[in-house]
Amino acid sequence: WSSMAIAGEGFDVVALGARGGIQDGNLSAYLVSPHGDPRAVTCDVGTLVNGLRVADEKGAFDGIEVPQGSTYTRVGHMLVENVKGYLVSHAHLDHIAGLIAASPDDGKKPIYALPSVNSDIEQTYFNWDAWPNFGDRGEEPQLKKYTYRDLAPGEKTELSDTAMSVTAYPLSHGGVESTAFLIESGDDALLCFGDTGPDEVEKVTRIADVWAAVADRVRQKHLRAVIVEVSYTNAQPDKLLFGHLTPSWLLKSLKALEEKAGQGSLKDLPVIISHIKYSLKKGAPPQEEILKELEAGNDIGVSFIIPEQGMKWRL
């Protein structure tokens, strides 16, 4: 496969789950692979099989051929053979439910996360109480389907059986440790944020630290896209953010990145807005209001994308 991942060709990204909170079956999960290379990982796994199914129905996997003689459907083949591992930003259910639900029929692969997150997964879910232990640590018997791979902050780790590497940066999500993942293939980079509150509200410098780490790549146009959460509209007061962002907080943060990387450096950068909370209330869906608020303050010229489940982009 390595010949298929051509450096400089960017990434194929599929939204397996586009929302944050309450609509089960469409929760945070993005499938990422180098363009033209089917060997992928997911950024978070709130949704998995349903996301693969919806994406397949929308034509996202039309180029994937199931080998002759395989007993799998294309969705089964994608899950077991093409998804080579999971990057989990934090262990909240809306970021890991898809992995847990699919685990009995999944193939063997790694779970990449910060040590605190892997520890939460092992103790909270794969403990023979909530669910059988499909991991390689914790309660006996260990079924060892998943290998926990602890990521050291700021240290590049090769993603096994893919043409990509990942570097993890800790985030603060209402006091819970979350993660931003910098995925690289050749000179190409993609930045995927888990849930995060604004540094000013969380009283940390986590997002600023991520920007410092990627500013050079932005300057050199090697950062192909950012996937980042905006959970609420600007109407949400800071004291009720619960470790999430609003359009005004994201814009303020992106402007801080532009200051580090140079004026005009973010122009046309694709920014996929993840984790918009699904609403049960009447009126315009929150994604419409959030996009309006983002565009109103977008004087840095980034290209905001509101994802829908099953969408595929070449970034």
Short mmCIF file of C-alpha atoms in Angstrom, two decimals:
data_model
loop_
_atom_site.label_atom_id
_atom_site.label_comp_id
_atom_site.label_asym_id
_atom_site.label_seq_id
_atom_site.Cartn_x
_atom_site.Cartn_y
_atom_site.Cartn_z
CA TRP A 1 0.00 0.00 0.00
CA SER A 2 2.83 2.41 0.74
CA SER A 3 3.14 3.37 -2.92
CA MET A 4 -0.49 4.55 -2.83
CA ALA A 5 0.08 7.16 -0.12
CA ILE A 6 1.79 9.85 -2.15
CA ALA A 7 3.37 12.56 0.00
CA GLY A 8 1.77 15.94 -0.55
CA GLU A 9 -1.56 14.48 -1.67
CA GLY A 10 -3.32 15.34 1.58
CA PHE A 11 -5.89 13.28 3.45
CA ASP A 12 -9.24 11.61 2.86
CA VAL A 13 -11.55 12.39 5.78
CA VAL A 14 -15.02 10.92 6.33
CA ALA A 15 -17.46 12.13 9.01
CA LEU A 16 -18.64 8.91 10.67
CA GLY A 17 -20.29 10.94 13.42
CA ALA A 18 -20.86 14.69 13.07
CA ARG A 19 -22.68 15.76 16.23
CA GLY A 20 -21.86 16.18 19.92
CA GLY A 21 -24.37 14.90 22.41
CA ILE A 22 -27.54 13.44 22.28
CA GLN A 23 -28.29 11.78 18.92
CA ASP A 24 -26.99 8.22 19.29
CA GLY A 25 -25.61 6.82 16.05
CA ASN A 26 -24.19 10.19 14.93
CA LEU A 27 -21.62 11.07 17.62
CA SER A 28 -18.06 12.40 17.18
CA ALA A 29 -15.96 10.21 14.88
CA TYR A 30 -13.80 11.06 11.86
CA LEU A 31 -12.12 8.51 9.61
CA VAL A 32 -8.70 9.73 8.42
CA SER A 33 -6.31 8.23 5.85
CA PRO A 34 -3.68 9.58 3.45
CA HIS A 35 -5.35 10.31 0.10
CA GLY A 36 -5.67 7.13 -1.96
CA ASP A 37 -4.56 4.83 0.88
CA PRO A 38 -7.38 2.81 2.47
CA ARG A 39 -5.49 2.23 5.75
CA ALA A 40 -7.22 4.59 8.16
CA VAL A 41 -7.60 5.50 11.81
CA THR A 42 -10.49 7.27 13.51
CA CYS A 43 -10.30 10.49 15.51
CA ASP A 44 -12.68 9.54 18.31
CA VAL A 45 -15.25 6.76 18.03
CA GLY A 46 -18.57 8.02 19.34
CA THR A 47 -20.12 6.27 16.34
CA LEU A 48 -18.58 3.49 14.29
CA VAL A 49 -20.68 0.89 12.47
CA ASN A 50 -23.64 3.22 11.89
CA GLY A 51 -21.25 5.89 10.63
CA LEU A 52 -19.56 3.45 8.25
CA ARG A 53 -22.99 2.32 7.01
CA VAL A 54 -24.28 5.87 6.37
CA ALA A 55 -20.98 6.87 4.69
CA ASP A 56 -21.15 3.77 2.49
CA GLU A 57 -24.73 4.58 1.48
CA LYS A 58 -23.59 8.10 0.53
CA GLY A 59 -20.82 6.72 -1.69
CA ALA A 60 -17.82 7.55 0.53
CA PHE A 61 -16.36 4.07 0.03
CA ASP A 62 -17.21 3.53 -3.64
CA GLY A 63 -13.50 3.14 -4.43
CA ILE A 64 -13.02 0.36 -1.86
CA GLU A 65 -13.20 -3.17 -3.24
CA VAL A 66 -13.91 -6.09 -0.95
CA PRO A 67 -11.43 -8.88 -1.79
CA GLN A 68 -12.87 -11.85 -3.68
CA GLY A 69 -13.74 -14.66 -1.32
CA SER A 70 -14.23 -12.31 1.64
CA THR A 71 -17.31 -13.06 3.75
CA TYR A 72 -17.67 -9.38 4.66
CA THR A 73 -19.93 -6.65 3.31
CA ARG A 74 -18.07 -3.46 2.44
CA VAL A 75 -18.99 -2.00 5.85
CA GLY A 76 -17.65 -5.14 7.54
CA HIS A 77 -14.48 -5.01 5.45
CA MET A 78 -13.95 -1.33 6.33
CA LEU A 79 -14.38 -2.00 10.05
CA VAL A 80 -12.28 -5.14 10.37
CA GLU A 81 -9.60 -4.61 7.70
CA ASN A 82 -9.27 -0.91 6.80
CA VAL A 83 -9.68 0.79 10.18
CA LYS A 84 -6.24 0.17 11.67
CA GLY A 85 -6.67 1.87 15.04
CA TYR A 86 -8.56 4.38 17.16
CA LEU A 87 -7.39 7.73 18.50
CA VAL A 88 -9.51 8.46 21.58
CA SER A 89 -9.38 12.02 22.93
CA HIS A 90 -11.15 11.25 26.21
CA ALA A 91 -13.36 8.52 27.60
CA HIS A 92 -16.73 10.27 27.61
CA LEU A 93 -19.37 8.00 26.10
CA ASP A 94 -20.12 10.23 23.10
CA HIS A 95 -16.49 9.74 22.00
CA ILE A 96 -16.14 5.99 22.54
CA ALA A 97 -19.59 4.34 22.38
CA GLY A 98 -19.06 3.19 18.77
CA LEU A 99 -15.86 1.33 19.65
CA ILE A 100 -17.48 -0.44 22.60
CA ALA A 101 -20.59 -1.44 20.64
CA ALA A 102 -18.54 -2.77 17.69
CA SER A 103 -15.90 -4.57 19.79
CA PRO A 104 -17.36 -8.12 19.61
CA ASP A 105 -17.10 -8.11 15.79
CA ASP A 106 -14.08 -5.84 15.36
CA GLY A 107 -10.58 -6.94 14.28
CA LYS A 108 -7.46 -6.71 16.44
CA LYS A 109 -6.04 -3.18 16.58
CA PRO A 110 -4.56 -0.52 18.87
CA ILE A 111 -6.30 2.17 20.91
CA TYR A 112 -4.06 5.26 20.94
CA ALA A 113 -4.63 7.67 23.83
CA LEU A 114 -2.98 9.58 26.64
CA PRO A 115 -2.30 7.29 29.63
CA SER A 116 -5.14 8.82 31.71
CA VAL A 117 -7.62 8.14 28.89
CA ASN A 118 -6.54 4.53 28.31
CA SER A 119 -6.78 3.98 32.05
CA ASP A 120 -10.35 5.35 32.04
CA ILE A 121 -11.32 3.07 29.13
CA GLU A 122 -9.87 0.03 30.89
CA GLN A 123 -11.45 0.76 34.28
CA THR A 124 -14.82 2.19 33.21
CA TYR A 125 -15.81 0.05 30.23
CA PHE A 126 -13.64 -3.00 29.57
CA ASN A 127 -13.98 -4.29 33.13
CA TRP A 128 -16.40 -7.26 32.80
CA ASP A 129 -19.12 -5.18 34.49
CA ALA A 130 -19.98 -2.53 31.91
CA TRP A 131 -18.62 -4.74 29.09
CA PRO A 132 -16.29 -7.72 28.53
CA ASN A 133 -12.59 -6.83 28.71
CA PHE A 134 -11.56 -6.63 25.07
CA GLY A 135 -8.32 -4.90 26.11
CA ASP A 136 -4.86 -6.20 27.02
CA ARG A 137 -4.83 -4.70 30.54
CA GLY A 138 -7.08 -4.82 33.57
CA GLU A 139 -9.60 -7.43 34.70
CA GLU A 140 -8.91 -11.06 33.83
CA PRO A 141 -9.56 -12.67 31.47
CA GLN A 142 -8.17 -10.14 29.01
CA LEU A 143 -9.50 -10.87 25.52
CA LYS A 144 -6.62 -8.79 24.02
CA LYS A 145 -8.49 -7.67 20.92
CA TYR A 146 -7.35 -4.10 21.58
CA THR A 147 -3.81 -3.10 22.50
CA TYR A 148 -3.59 0.04 24.61
CA ARG A 149 -0.93 2.36 23.18
CA ASP A 150 -0.13 5.14 25.64
CA LEU A 151 0.91 8.36 23.90
CA ALA A 152 3.50 10.63 25.53
CA PRO A 153 2.45 14.29 25.13
CA GLY A 154 4.34 16.04 22.34
CA GLU A 155 6.04 12.85 21.18
CA LYS A 156 5.50 11.51 17.66
CA THR A 157 4.25 7.88 17.47
CA GLU A 158 3.94 5.81 14.29
CA LEU A 159 0.40 4.54 13.68
CA SER A 160 0.88 0.81 13.10
CA ASP A 161 0.03 -0.59 9.67
CA THR A 162 -0.64 2.88 8.20
CA ALA A 163 1.41 5.58 6.44
CA MET A 164 0.71 8.03 9.28
CA SER A 165 2.06 9.14 12.65
CA VAL A 166 0.38 10.95 15.55
CA THR A 167 1.45 13.44 18.20
CA ALA A 168 -0.88 13.98 21.17
CA TYR A 169 -1.34 17.29 23.01
CA PRO A 170 -3.36 17.42 26.26
CA LEU A 171 -6.46 19.63 26.43
CA SER A 172 -8.65 20.69 29.33
CA HIS A 173 -12.32 19.74 29.04
CA GLY A 174 -14.07 21.01 32.16
CA GLY A 175 -11.33 19.52 34.33
CA VAL A 176 -11.17 16.25 32.36
CA GLU A 177 -8.01 15.57 30.35
CA SER A 178 -8.85 15.55 26.64
CA THR A 179 -6.55 15.46 23.59
CA ALA A 180 -5.68 17.18 20.33
CA PHE A 181 -4.16 14.79 17.77
CA LEU A 182 -1.71 15.99 15.13
CA ILE A 183 -1.80 13.35 12.38
CA GLU A 184 1.01 13.45 9.83
CA SER A 185 1.75 11.68 6.56
CA GLY A 186 4.90 12.85 4.83
CA ASP A 187 4.82 16.66 5.05
CA ASP A 188 1.03 16.73 5.34
CA ALA A 189 -0.60 17.34 8.72
CA LEU A 190 -4.17 17.28 10.02
CA LEU A 191 -5.14 18.52 13.48
CA CYS A 192 -8.08 16.91 15.26
CA PHE A 193 -9.30 18.31 18.58
CA GLY A 194 -11.26 16.40 21.16
CA ASP A 195 -13.57 18.38 23.44
CA THR A 196 -11.94 21.47 24.91
CA GLY A 197 -12.89 24.57 26.82
CA PRO A 198 -11.26 27.95 26.08
CA ASP A 199 -7.90 28.40 27.82
CA GLU A 200 -9.19 31.57 29.52
CA VAL A 201 -12.17 29.75 31.04
CA GLU A 202 -10.25 26.57 31.92
CA LYS A 203 -7.35 28.68 33.29
CA VAL A 204 -4.73 26.74 31.31
CA THR A 205 -2.61 27.29 28.17
CA ARG A 206 -3.48 23.99 26.46
CA ILE A 207 -4.86 25.35 23.17
CA ALA A 208 -2.09 27.97 23.04
CA ASP A 209 0.44 25.13 23.45
CA VAL A 210 -1.10 23.30 20.48
CA TRP A 211 -0.92 26.46 18.35
CA ALA A 212 2.74 26.92 19.30
CA ALA A 213 3.42 23.33 18.21
CA VAL A 214 1.74 23.70 14.78
CA ALA A 215 2.49 27.34 13.86
CA ASP A 216 5.45 26.37 11.62
CA ARG A 217 3.33 23.86 9.70
CA VAL A 218 0.66 26.53 9.19
CA ARG A 219 3.30 28.96 7.91
CA GLN A 220 4.62 26.35 5.47
CA LYS A 221 1.07 25.40 4.34
CA HIS A 222 1.60 21.82 5.55
CA LEU A 223 -1.42 21.87 7.87
CA ARG A 224 -4.20 20.68 5.55
CA ALA A 225 -7.19 21.06 7.91
CA VAL A 226 -8.37 21.41 11.49
CA ILE A 227 -11.26 19.48 13.04
CA VAL A 228 -12.40 21.36 16.14
CA GLU A 229 -15.46 21.48 18.32
CA VAL A 230 -18.01 24.24 18.73
CA SER A 231 -20.71 22.83 20.99
CA TYR A 232 -22.85 25.91 21.61
CA THR A 233 -23.89 29.22 20.06
CA ASN A 234 -22.59 32.50 21.46
CA ALA A 235 -25.69 32.72 23.66
CA GLN A 236 -24.15 30.13 26.04
CA PRO A 237 -22.56 31.89 29.05
CA ASP A 238 -18.98 31.00 30.02
CA LYS A 239 -20.07 29.47 33.31
CA LEU A 240 -22.23 26.96 31.41
CA LEU A 241 -19.68 25.89 28.77
CA PHE A 242 -18.78 22.65 30.64
CA GLY A 243 -15.43 22.54 28.84
CA HIS A 244 -16.64 23.43 25.34
CA LEU A 245 -16.21 26.21 22.76
CA THR A 246 -18.55 28.76 21.17
CA PRO A 247 -18.02 30.53 17.82
CA SER A 248 -16.60 33.64 19.50
CA TRP A 249 -14.15 31.60 21.58
CA LEU A 250 -13.00 29.59 18.55
CA LEU A 251 -12.53 32.74 16.44
CA LYS A 252 -10.52 34.36 19.23
CA SER A 253 -8.36 31.24 19.44
CA LEU A 254 -7.83 30.99 15.66
CA LYS A 255 -6.76 34.65 15.63
CA ALA A 256 -4.14 33.78 18.26
CA LEU A 257 -2.87 31.04 15.91
CA GLU A 258 -2.70 33.54 13.05
CA GLU A 259 -0.65 35.88 15.25
CA LYS A 260 1.85 33.07 15.82
CA ALA A 261 1.95 31.86 12.20
CA GLY A 262 1.78 35.22 10.43
CA GLN A 263 -0.91 37.44 8.95
CA GLY A 264 -2.93 35.75 6.22
CA SER A 265 -1.50 32.32 7.12
CA LEU A 266 -4.94 30.81 7.79
CA LYS A 267 -6.58 32.00 4.58
CA ASP A 268 -8.65 29.17 3.01
CA LEU A 269 -7.61 26.69 5.74
CA PRO A 270 -10.48 24.14 6.03
CA VAL A 271 -11.86 24.11 9.60
CA ILE A 272 -14.42 21.35 10.19
CA ILE A 273 -16.76 22.21 13.07
CA SER A 274 -17.36 19.06 15.12
CA HIS A 275 -19.46 18.30 18.19
CA ILE A 276 -22.35 20.72 17.53
CA LYS A 277 -25.00 19.64 20.02
CA TYR A 278 -28.14 18.19 18.48
CA SER A 279 -31.24 20.13 19.57
CA LEU A 280 -34.69 18.79 20.45
CA LYS A 281 -36.16 22.31 20.36
CA LYS A 282 -38.16 23.99 17.60
CA GLY A 283 -36.56 26.57 15.36
CA ALA A 284 -33.44 26.68 13.20
CA PRO A 285 -30.95 23.87 13.90
CA PRO A 286 -27.96 25.05 16.00
CA GLN A 287 -25.51 24.37 13.15
CA GLU A 288 -27.15 27.18 11.11
CA GLU A 289 -26.77 29.72 13.91
CA ILE A 290 -23.23 28.55 14.70
CA LEU A 291 -22.13 28.87 11.06
CA LYS A 292 -23.68 32.36 10.91
CA GLU A 293 -21.81 33.42 14.06
CA LEU A 294 -18.54 31.95 12.79
CA GLU A 295 -18.81 33.66 9.40
CA ALA A 296 -19.74 36.99 11.00
CA GLY A 297 -16.38 37.11 12.78
CA ASN A 298 -14.28 35.37 10.12
CA ASP A 299 -11.87 38.13 9.20
CA ILE A 300 -8.99 35.64 8.93
CA GLY A 301 -10.47 33.91 5.88
CA VAL A 302 -10.61 30.32 7.11
CA SER A 303 -13.02 28.00 5.30
CA PHE A 304 -15.58 26.77 7.86
CA ILE A 305 -17.24 23.42 7.10
CA ILE A 306 -20.32 22.15 8.95
CA PRO A 307 -20.12 18.36 8.59
CA GLU A 308 -23.00 15.97 8.04
CA GLN A 309 -22.71 12.26 8.72
CA GLY A 310 -21.30 10.33 5.77
CA MET A 311 -19.65 13.35 4.12
CA LYS A 312 -16.20 12.77 2.62
CA TRP A 313 -13.56 15.39 1.92
CA ARG A 314 -10.15 15.38 0.32
CA LEU A 315 -8.15 17.81 2.45
#
